[in-house]
Structures are given as structure tokens and as C-alpha cells.
PDB file of C-alpha atoms in Angstrom:
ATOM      1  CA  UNK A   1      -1.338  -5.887  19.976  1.00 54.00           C
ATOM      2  CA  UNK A   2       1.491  -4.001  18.629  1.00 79.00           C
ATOM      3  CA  UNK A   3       0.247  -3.625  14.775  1.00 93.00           C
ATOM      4  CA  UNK A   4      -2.452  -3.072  13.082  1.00 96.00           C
ATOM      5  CA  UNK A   5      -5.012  -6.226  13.297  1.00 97.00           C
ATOM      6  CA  UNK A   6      -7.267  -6.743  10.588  1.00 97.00           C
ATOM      7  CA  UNK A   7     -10.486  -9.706  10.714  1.00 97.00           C
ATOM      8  CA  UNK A   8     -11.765 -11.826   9.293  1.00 97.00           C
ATOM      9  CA  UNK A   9      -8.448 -12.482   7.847  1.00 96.00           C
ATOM     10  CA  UNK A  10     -10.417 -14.505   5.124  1.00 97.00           C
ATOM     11  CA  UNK A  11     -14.379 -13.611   4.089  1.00 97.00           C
ATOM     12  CA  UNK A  12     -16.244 -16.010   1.473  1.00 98.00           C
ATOM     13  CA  UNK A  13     -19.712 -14.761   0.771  1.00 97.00           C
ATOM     14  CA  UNK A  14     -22.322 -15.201  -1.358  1.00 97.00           C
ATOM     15  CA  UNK A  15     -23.334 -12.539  -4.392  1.00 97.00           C
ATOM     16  CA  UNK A  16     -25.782  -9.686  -2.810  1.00 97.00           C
ATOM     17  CA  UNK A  17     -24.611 -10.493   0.803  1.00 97.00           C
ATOM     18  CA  UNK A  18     -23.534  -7.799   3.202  1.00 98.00           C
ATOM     19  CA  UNK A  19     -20.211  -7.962   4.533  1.00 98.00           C
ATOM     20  CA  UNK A  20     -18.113  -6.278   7.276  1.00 98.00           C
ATOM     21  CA  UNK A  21     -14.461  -5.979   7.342  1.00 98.00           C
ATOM     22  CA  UNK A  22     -12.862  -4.654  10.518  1.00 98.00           C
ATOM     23  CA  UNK A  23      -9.596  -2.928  11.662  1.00 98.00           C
ATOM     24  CA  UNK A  24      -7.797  -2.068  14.382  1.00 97.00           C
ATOM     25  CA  UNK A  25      -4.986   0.286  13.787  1.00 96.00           C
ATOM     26  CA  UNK A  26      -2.145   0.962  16.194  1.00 94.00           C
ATOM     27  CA  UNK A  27      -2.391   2.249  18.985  1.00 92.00           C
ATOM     28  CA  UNK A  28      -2.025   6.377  19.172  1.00 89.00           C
ATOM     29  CA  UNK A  29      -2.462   6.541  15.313  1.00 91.00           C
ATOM     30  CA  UNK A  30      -4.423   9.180  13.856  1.00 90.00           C
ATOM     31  CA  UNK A  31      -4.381   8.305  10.743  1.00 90.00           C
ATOM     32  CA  UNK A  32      -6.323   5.308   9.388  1.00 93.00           C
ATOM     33  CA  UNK A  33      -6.318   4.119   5.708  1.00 94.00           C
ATOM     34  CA  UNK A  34      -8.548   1.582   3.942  1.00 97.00           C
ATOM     35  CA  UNK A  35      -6.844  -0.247   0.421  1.00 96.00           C
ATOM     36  CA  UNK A  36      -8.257  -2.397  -1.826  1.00 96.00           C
ATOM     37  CA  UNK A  37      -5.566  -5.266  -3.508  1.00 95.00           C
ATOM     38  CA  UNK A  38      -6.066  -7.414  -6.877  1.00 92.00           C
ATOM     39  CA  UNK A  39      -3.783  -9.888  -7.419  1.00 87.00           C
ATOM     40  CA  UNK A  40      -0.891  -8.457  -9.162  1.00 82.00           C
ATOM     41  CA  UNK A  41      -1.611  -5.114  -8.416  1.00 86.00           C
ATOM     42  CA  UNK A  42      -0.562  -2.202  -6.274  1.00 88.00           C
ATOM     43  CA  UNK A  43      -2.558  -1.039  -3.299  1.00 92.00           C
ATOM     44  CA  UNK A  44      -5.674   1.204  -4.703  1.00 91.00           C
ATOM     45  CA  UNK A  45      -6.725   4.173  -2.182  1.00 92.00           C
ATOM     46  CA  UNK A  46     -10.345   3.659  -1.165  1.00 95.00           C
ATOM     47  CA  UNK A  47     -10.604   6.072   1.795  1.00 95.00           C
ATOM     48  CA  UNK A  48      -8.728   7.689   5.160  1.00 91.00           C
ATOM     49  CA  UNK A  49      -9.184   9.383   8.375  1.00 92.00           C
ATOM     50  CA  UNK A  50      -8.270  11.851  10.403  1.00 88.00           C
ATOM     51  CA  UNK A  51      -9.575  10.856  13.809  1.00 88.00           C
ATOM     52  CA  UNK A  52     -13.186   9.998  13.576  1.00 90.00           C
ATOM     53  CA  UNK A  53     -13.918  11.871   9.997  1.00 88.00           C
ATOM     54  CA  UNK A  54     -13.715  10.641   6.567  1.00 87.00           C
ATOM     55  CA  UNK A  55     -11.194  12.998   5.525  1.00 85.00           C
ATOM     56  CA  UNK A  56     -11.278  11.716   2.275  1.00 89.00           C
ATOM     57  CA  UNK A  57     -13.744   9.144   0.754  1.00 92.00           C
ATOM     58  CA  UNK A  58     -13.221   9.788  -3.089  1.00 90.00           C
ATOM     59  CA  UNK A  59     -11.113   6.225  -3.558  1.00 92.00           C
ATOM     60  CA  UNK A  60     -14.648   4.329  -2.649  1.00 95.00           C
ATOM     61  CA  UNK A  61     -15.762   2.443  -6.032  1.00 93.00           C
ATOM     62  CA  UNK A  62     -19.891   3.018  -5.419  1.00 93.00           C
ATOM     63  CA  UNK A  63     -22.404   3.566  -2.679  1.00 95.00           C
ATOM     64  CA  UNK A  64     -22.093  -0.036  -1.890  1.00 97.00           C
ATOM     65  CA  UNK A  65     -19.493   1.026   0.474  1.00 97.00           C
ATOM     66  CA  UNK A  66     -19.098   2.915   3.222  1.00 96.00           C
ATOM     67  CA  UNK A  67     -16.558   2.798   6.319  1.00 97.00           C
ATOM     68  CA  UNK A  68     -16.572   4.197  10.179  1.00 96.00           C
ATOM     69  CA  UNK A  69     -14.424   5.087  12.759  1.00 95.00           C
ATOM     70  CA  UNK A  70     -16.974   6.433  15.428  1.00 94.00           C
ATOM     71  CA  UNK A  71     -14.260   6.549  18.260  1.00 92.00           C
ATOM     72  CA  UNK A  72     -11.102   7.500  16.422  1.00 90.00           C
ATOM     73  CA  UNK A  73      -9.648   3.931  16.757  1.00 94.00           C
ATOM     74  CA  UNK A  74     -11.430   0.762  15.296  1.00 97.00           C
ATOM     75  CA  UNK A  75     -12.455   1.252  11.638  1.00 97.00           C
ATOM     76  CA  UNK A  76     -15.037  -1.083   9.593  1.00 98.00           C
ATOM     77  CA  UNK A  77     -15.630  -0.694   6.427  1.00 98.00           C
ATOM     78  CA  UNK A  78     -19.018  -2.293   5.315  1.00 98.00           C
ATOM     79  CA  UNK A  79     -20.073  -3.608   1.791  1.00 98.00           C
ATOM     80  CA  UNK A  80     -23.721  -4.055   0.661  1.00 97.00           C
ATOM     81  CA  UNK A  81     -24.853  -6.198  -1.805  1.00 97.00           C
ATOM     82  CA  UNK A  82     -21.446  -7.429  -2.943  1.00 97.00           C
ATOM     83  CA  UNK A  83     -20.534  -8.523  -6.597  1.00 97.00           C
ATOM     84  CA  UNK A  84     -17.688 -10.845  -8.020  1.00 96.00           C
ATOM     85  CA  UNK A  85     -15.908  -7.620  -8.750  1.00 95.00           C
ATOM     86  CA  UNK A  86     -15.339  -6.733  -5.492  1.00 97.00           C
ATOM     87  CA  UNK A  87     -13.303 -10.225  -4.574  1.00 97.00           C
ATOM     88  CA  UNK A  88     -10.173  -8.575  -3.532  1.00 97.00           C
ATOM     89  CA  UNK A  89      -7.856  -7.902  -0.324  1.00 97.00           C
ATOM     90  CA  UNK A  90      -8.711  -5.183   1.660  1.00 98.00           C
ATOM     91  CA  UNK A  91      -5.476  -3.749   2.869  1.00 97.00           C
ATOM     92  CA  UNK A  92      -5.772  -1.065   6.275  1.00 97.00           C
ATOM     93  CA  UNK A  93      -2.739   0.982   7.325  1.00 95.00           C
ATOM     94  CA  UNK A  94      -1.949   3.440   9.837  1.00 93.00           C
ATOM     95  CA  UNK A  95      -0.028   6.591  10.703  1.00 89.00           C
ATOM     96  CA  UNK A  96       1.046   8.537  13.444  1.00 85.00           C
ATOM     97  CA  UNK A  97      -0.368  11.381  11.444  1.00 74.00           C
ATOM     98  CA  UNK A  98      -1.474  12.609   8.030  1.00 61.00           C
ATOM     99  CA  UNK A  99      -0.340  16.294   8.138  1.00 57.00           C
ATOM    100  CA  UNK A 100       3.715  16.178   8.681  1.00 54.00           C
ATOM    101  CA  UNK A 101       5.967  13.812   9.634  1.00 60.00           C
ATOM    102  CA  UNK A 102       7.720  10.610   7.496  1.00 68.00           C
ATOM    103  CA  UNK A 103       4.306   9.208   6.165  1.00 71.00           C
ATOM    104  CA  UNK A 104       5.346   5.519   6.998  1.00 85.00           C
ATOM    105  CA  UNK A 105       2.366   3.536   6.761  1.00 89.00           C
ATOM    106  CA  UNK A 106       2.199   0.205   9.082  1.00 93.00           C
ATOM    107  CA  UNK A 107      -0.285  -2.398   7.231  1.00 95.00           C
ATOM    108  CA  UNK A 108      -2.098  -5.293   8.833  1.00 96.00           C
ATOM    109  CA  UNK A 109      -2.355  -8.407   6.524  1.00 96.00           C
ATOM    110  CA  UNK A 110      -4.979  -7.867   5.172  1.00 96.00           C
ATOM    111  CA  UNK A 111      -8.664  -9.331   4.588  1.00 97.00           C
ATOM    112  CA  UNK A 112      -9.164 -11.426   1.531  1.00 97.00           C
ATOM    113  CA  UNK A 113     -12.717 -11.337   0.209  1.00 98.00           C
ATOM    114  CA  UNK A 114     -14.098 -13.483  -2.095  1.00 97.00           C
ATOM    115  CA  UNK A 115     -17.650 -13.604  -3.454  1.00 97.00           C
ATOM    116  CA  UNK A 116     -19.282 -15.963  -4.676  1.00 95.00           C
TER     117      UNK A 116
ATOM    118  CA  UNK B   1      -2.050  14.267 -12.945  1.00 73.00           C
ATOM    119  CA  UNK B   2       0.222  13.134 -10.125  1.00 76.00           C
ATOM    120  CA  UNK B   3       1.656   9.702 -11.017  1.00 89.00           C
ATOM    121  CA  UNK B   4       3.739   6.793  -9.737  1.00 94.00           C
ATOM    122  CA  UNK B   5       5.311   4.668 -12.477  1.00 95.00           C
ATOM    123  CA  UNK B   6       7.256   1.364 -12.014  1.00 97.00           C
ATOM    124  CA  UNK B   7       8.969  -0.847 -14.199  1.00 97.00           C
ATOM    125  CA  UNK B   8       9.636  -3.778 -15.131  1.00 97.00           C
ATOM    126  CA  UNK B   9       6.129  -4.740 -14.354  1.00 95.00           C
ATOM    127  CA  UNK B  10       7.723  -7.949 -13.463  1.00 96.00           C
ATOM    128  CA  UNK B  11      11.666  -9.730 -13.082  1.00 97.00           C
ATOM    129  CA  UNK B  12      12.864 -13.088 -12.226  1.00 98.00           C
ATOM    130  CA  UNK B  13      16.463 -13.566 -11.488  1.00 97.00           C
ATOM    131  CA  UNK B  14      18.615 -16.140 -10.063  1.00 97.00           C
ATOM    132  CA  UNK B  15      19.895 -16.183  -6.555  1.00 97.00           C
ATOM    133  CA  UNK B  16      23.087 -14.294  -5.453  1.00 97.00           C
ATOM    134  CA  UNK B  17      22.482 -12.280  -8.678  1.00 97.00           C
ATOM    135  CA  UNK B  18      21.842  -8.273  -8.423  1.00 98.00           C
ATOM    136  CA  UNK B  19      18.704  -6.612  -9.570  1.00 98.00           C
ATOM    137  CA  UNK B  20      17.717  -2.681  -9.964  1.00 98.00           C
ATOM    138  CA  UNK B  21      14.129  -1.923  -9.659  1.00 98.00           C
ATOM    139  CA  UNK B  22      12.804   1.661 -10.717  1.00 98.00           C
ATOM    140  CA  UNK B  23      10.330   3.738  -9.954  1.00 97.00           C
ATOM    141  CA  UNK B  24       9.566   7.086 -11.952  1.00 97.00           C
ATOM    142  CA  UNK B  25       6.948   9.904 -10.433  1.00 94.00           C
ATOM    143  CA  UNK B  26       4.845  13.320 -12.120  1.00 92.00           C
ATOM    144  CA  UNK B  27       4.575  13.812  -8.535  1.00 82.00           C
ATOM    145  CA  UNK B  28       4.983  17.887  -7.722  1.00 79.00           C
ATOM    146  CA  UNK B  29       5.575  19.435  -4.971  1.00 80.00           C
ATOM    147  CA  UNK B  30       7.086  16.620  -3.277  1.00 81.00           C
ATOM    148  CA  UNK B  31       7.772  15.525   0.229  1.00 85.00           C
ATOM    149  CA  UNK B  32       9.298  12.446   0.379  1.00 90.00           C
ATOM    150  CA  UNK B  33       9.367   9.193  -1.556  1.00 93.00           C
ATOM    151  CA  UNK B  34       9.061   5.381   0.368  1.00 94.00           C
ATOM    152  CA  UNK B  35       9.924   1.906  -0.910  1.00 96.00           C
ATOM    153  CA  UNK B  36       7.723  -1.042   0.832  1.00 96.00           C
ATOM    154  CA  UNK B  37       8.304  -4.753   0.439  1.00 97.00           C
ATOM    155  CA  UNK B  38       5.041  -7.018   0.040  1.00 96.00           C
ATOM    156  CA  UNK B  39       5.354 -11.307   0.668  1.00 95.00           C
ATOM    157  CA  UNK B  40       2.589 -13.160  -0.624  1.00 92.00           C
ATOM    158  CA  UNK B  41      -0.509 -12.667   1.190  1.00 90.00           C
ATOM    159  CA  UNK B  42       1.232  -9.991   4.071  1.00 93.00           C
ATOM    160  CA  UNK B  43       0.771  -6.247   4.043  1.00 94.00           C
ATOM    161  CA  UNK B  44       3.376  -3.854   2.732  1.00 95.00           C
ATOM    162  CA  UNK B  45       6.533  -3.313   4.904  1.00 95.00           C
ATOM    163  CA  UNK B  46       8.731   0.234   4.581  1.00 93.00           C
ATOM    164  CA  UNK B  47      12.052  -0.936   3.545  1.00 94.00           C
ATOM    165  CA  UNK B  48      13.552   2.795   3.265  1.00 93.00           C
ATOM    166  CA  UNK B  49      12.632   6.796   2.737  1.00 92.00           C
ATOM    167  CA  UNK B  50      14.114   8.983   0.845  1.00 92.00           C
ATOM    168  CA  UNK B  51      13.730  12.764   1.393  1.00 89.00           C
ATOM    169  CA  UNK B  52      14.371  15.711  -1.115  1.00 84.00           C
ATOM    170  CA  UNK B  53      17.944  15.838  -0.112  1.00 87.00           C
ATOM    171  CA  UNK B  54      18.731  12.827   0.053  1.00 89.00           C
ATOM    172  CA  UNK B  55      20.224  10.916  -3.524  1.00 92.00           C
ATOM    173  CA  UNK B  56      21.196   7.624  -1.451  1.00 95.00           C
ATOM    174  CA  UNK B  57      20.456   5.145   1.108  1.00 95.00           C
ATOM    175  CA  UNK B  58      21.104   1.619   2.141  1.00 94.00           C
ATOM    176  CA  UNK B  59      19.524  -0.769   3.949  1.00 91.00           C
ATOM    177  CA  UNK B  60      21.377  -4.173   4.351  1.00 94.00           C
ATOM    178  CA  UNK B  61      21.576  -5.387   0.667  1.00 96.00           C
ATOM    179  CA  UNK B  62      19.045  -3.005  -0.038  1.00 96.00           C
ATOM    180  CA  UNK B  63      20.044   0.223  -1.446  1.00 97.00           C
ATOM    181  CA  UNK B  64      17.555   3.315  -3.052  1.00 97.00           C
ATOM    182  CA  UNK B  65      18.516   6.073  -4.781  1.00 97.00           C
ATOM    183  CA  UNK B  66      16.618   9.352  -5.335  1.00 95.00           C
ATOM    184  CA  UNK B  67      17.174  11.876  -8.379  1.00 93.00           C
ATOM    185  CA  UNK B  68      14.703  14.810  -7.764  1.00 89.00           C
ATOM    186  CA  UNK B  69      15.536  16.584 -11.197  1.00 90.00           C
ATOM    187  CA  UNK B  70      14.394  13.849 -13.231  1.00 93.00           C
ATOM    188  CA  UNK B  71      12.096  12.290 -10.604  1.00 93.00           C
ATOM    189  CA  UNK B  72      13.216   8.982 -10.689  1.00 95.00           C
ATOM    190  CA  UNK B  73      14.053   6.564  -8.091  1.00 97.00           C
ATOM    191  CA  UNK B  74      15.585   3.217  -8.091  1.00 98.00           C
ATOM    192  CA  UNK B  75      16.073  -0.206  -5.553  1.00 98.00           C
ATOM    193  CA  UNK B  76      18.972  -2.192  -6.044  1.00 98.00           C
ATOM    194  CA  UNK B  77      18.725  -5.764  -3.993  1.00 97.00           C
ATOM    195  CA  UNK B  78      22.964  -7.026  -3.942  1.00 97.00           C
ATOM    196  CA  UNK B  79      23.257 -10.788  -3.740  1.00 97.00           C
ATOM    197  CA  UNK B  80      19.699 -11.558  -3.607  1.00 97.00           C
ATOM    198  CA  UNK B  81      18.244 -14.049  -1.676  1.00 97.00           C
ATOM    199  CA  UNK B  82      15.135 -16.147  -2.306  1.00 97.00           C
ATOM    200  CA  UNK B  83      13.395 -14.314   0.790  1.00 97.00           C
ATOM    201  CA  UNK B  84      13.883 -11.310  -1.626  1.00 97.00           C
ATOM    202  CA  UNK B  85      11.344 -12.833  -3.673  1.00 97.00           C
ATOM    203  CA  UNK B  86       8.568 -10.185  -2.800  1.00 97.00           C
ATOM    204  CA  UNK B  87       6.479  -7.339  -4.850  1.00 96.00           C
ATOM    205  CA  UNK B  88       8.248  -3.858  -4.068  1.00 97.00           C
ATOM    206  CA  UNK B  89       6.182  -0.770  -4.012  1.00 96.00           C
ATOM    207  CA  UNK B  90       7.406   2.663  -4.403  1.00 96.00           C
ATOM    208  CA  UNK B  91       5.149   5.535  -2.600  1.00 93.00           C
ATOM    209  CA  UNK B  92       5.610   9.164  -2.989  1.00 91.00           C
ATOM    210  CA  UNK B  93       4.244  11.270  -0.122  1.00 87.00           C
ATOM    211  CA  UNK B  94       2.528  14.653  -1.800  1.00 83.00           C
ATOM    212  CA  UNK B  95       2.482  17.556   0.951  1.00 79.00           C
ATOM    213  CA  UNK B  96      -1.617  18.324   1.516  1.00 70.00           C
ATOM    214  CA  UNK B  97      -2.459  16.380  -1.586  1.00 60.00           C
ATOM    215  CA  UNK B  98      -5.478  14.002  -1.287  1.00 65.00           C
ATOM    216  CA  UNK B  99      -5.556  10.041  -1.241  1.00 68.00           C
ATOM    217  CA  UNK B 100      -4.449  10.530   2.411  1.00 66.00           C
ATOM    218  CA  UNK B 101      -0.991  12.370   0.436  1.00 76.00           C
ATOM    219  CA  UNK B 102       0.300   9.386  -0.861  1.00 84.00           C
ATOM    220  CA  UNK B 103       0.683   8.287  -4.274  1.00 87.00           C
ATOM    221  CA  UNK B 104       1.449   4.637  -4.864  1.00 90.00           C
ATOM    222  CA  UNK B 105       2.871   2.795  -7.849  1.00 93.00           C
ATOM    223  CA  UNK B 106       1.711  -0.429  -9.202  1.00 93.00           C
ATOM    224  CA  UNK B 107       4.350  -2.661  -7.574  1.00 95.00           C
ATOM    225  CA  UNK B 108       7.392  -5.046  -9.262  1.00 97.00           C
ATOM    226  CA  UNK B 109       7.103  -8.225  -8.689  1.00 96.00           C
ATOM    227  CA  UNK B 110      10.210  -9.783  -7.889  1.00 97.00           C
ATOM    228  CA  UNK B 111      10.759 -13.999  -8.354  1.00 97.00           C
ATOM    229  CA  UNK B 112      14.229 -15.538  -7.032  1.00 98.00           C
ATOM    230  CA  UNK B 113      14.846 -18.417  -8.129  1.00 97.00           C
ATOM    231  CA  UNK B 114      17.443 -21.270  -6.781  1.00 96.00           C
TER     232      UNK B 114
END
């Protein structure tokens, strides 16, 4: 597709469940970012790459969580043992490239979570 | 700290009226600064950039201006429309800062009603 796709587009779970939220960015983008949304708020940094690395992870809230992107392109980012708190939408964006250019992000729509 | 401050927090206005949103940074150095529009339950749009230089720019009914002295930058919607009715981010892009270099504000929520 031409932007960035992001599934399940809505995630209800149960408290101390595992859940897996998946994105694919556009295609020839570098630069992937992961966001976390509550309503009424502004996006909140949880982590980015730079090709297949983590090239920064300090936005993630605990251990619980923990993202990939083993081939530079897809990107999941995986919750363990999920709490109320993290009910939220999980917002992924991506750039033609961090370093340089115009830093226009292109969001998909996002993945609402909600635990239960 | 590098910050991103927007205000009001929240507006409702009436259709066809005018509005000025702003947007106030401790951002330093800087590279550029971005507005994005969010609908309910979509992702964040760009609706303009503004670079160092730049103290202007318009984008249909949109304009944004930029005043890098006193870091402060504002979005005024003319003859708003109730597809206006959106939360408006501002983003400043910090040149090899971390967060990915971006800085983002809280958002204004903007209501227009009939």
C-alpha cells in the first residue's frame, strides 16, 4: 500500500495477556517510529529506528515492552503482561530518514488497545 | 530541557469564524518546526513546515507563522469549517537530538461548531 499500515486496527485483551501490535511503514523509509496516544493527549515517543536497530529505546515505559524490526521494514512492538494503564493508541510513523532532510512523519491510524 | 508548549489546551468556535492556535518551544539548536492535523481516531497529517528562515506560510485557509527570536509559532485557520474540527500538533525537529529529533507538543483541540 502506499502508507504506513498498522493491525489490528483495534486489540481488546484481557489483564496479564501478551499482545502484538504490528506495522508496516512505507515503502523505502528508514526511519520507523513507535507512539503511544491517550485520549486528549499528544503523541508520547516510545522508540525509533534506523534500519533494523533500536536507535533509540528510552521512550519505552518498562520491560514489558519491547519492539523489532529484524529486516529494516515491518516493525512489531510486543507487550507482556499488559495492565489497564497501558489502554492507549499506539501511533507508528515513518521517514525517509532520521539524519537530514524535512522530518515529515507519515502516520498509519493507529492501533487502539484496550485491556481489560 | 527541550520543550514544546501549546495553548489553549482546548477552543471551540463557531463556523466561518477565525481562530489562532500557538505553539511556544525551549527547543535549541533548531532545525525546523511542523504543524500536523489529527481527526478523531486517524493519525497525524503535516499540514505545513516552517524552516529557520522562514516567518510565514500558507496553506489554503491555513496559515503558520514562525518567530525564531522568541520561539514561538502560531496556526491561524480563516473561515473555518466544521472539517477543521481536528486536534493540531506542533513538532519541532532538533538536529541529532534524541526521541528520533523530534519534539512534540501536547496538541489543541479544536471543536467547530454549526
Amino acid at each position: 500500500g502506499a502508507g504506513v499500515s498498522q493491525t489490528p486496527s483495534n486489540k481488546v485483551t484481557e489483564k496479564g495477556k501478551y499482545v502484538e501490535l504490528r506495522c508496516d511503514p512505507i515503502s523505502g523509509h528508514t526511519a520507523l517510529y513507535w507512539y503511544r496516544q491517550s485520549l486528549g493527549q499528544g503523541p508520547e515517543f516510545l522508540i525509533y529506528f534506523q534500519g533494523t536497530g533500536a536507535a533509540d529505546d528510552s521512550g519505552l515505559p518498562n520491560d514489558r515492552f519491547f519492539a523489532v524490526r529484524p529486516e529494516g521494514s515491518v516493525s512489531t512492538l510486543k507487550i507482556q503482561r499488559t495492565e489497564r494503564g497501558d489502554s492507549a493508541v499506539y501511533l507508528c510513523a515513518s521517514s525517509l530518514t532520521v539524519l537530514g532532510g524535512a522530518g515529515e512523519l507519515f502516520f498509519g491510524e493507529g492501533s487502539r488497545l484496550t485491556v481489560l | 530541557k527541550n520543550q514544546v508548549e501549546q495553548s489553549p489546551q482546548s477552543l471551540i468556535i463557531l463556523e466561518g469564524k477565525n481562530c489562532t492556535l500557538q505553539c511556544n518551544y525551549t527547543v535549541s539548536p533548531f532545525s525546523n518546526l511542523r504543524w500536523y492535523k489529527q481527526d478523531t481516531g486517524r493519525g497525524p497529517v503535516s499540514l505545513t513546515i516552517m524552516t529557520f528562515s522562514e516567518n510565514t506560510k500558507s496553506n489554503g485557509r491555513y496559515t503558520a507563522t514562525l518567530d525564531a527570536d522568541t520561539k514561538q509559532s502560531s496556526l491561524h485557520i480563516t473561515a473555518s469549517q466544521l472539517s477543521d474540527s481536528a486536534s493540531y500538533i506542533c513538532v519541532v525537529k532538533v538536529p541529532g537530538g534524541s526521541q528520533g529529533n523530534l519534539i512534540f507538543g501536547k496538541g489543541t483541540k479544536l471543536s467547530v461548531k454549526p
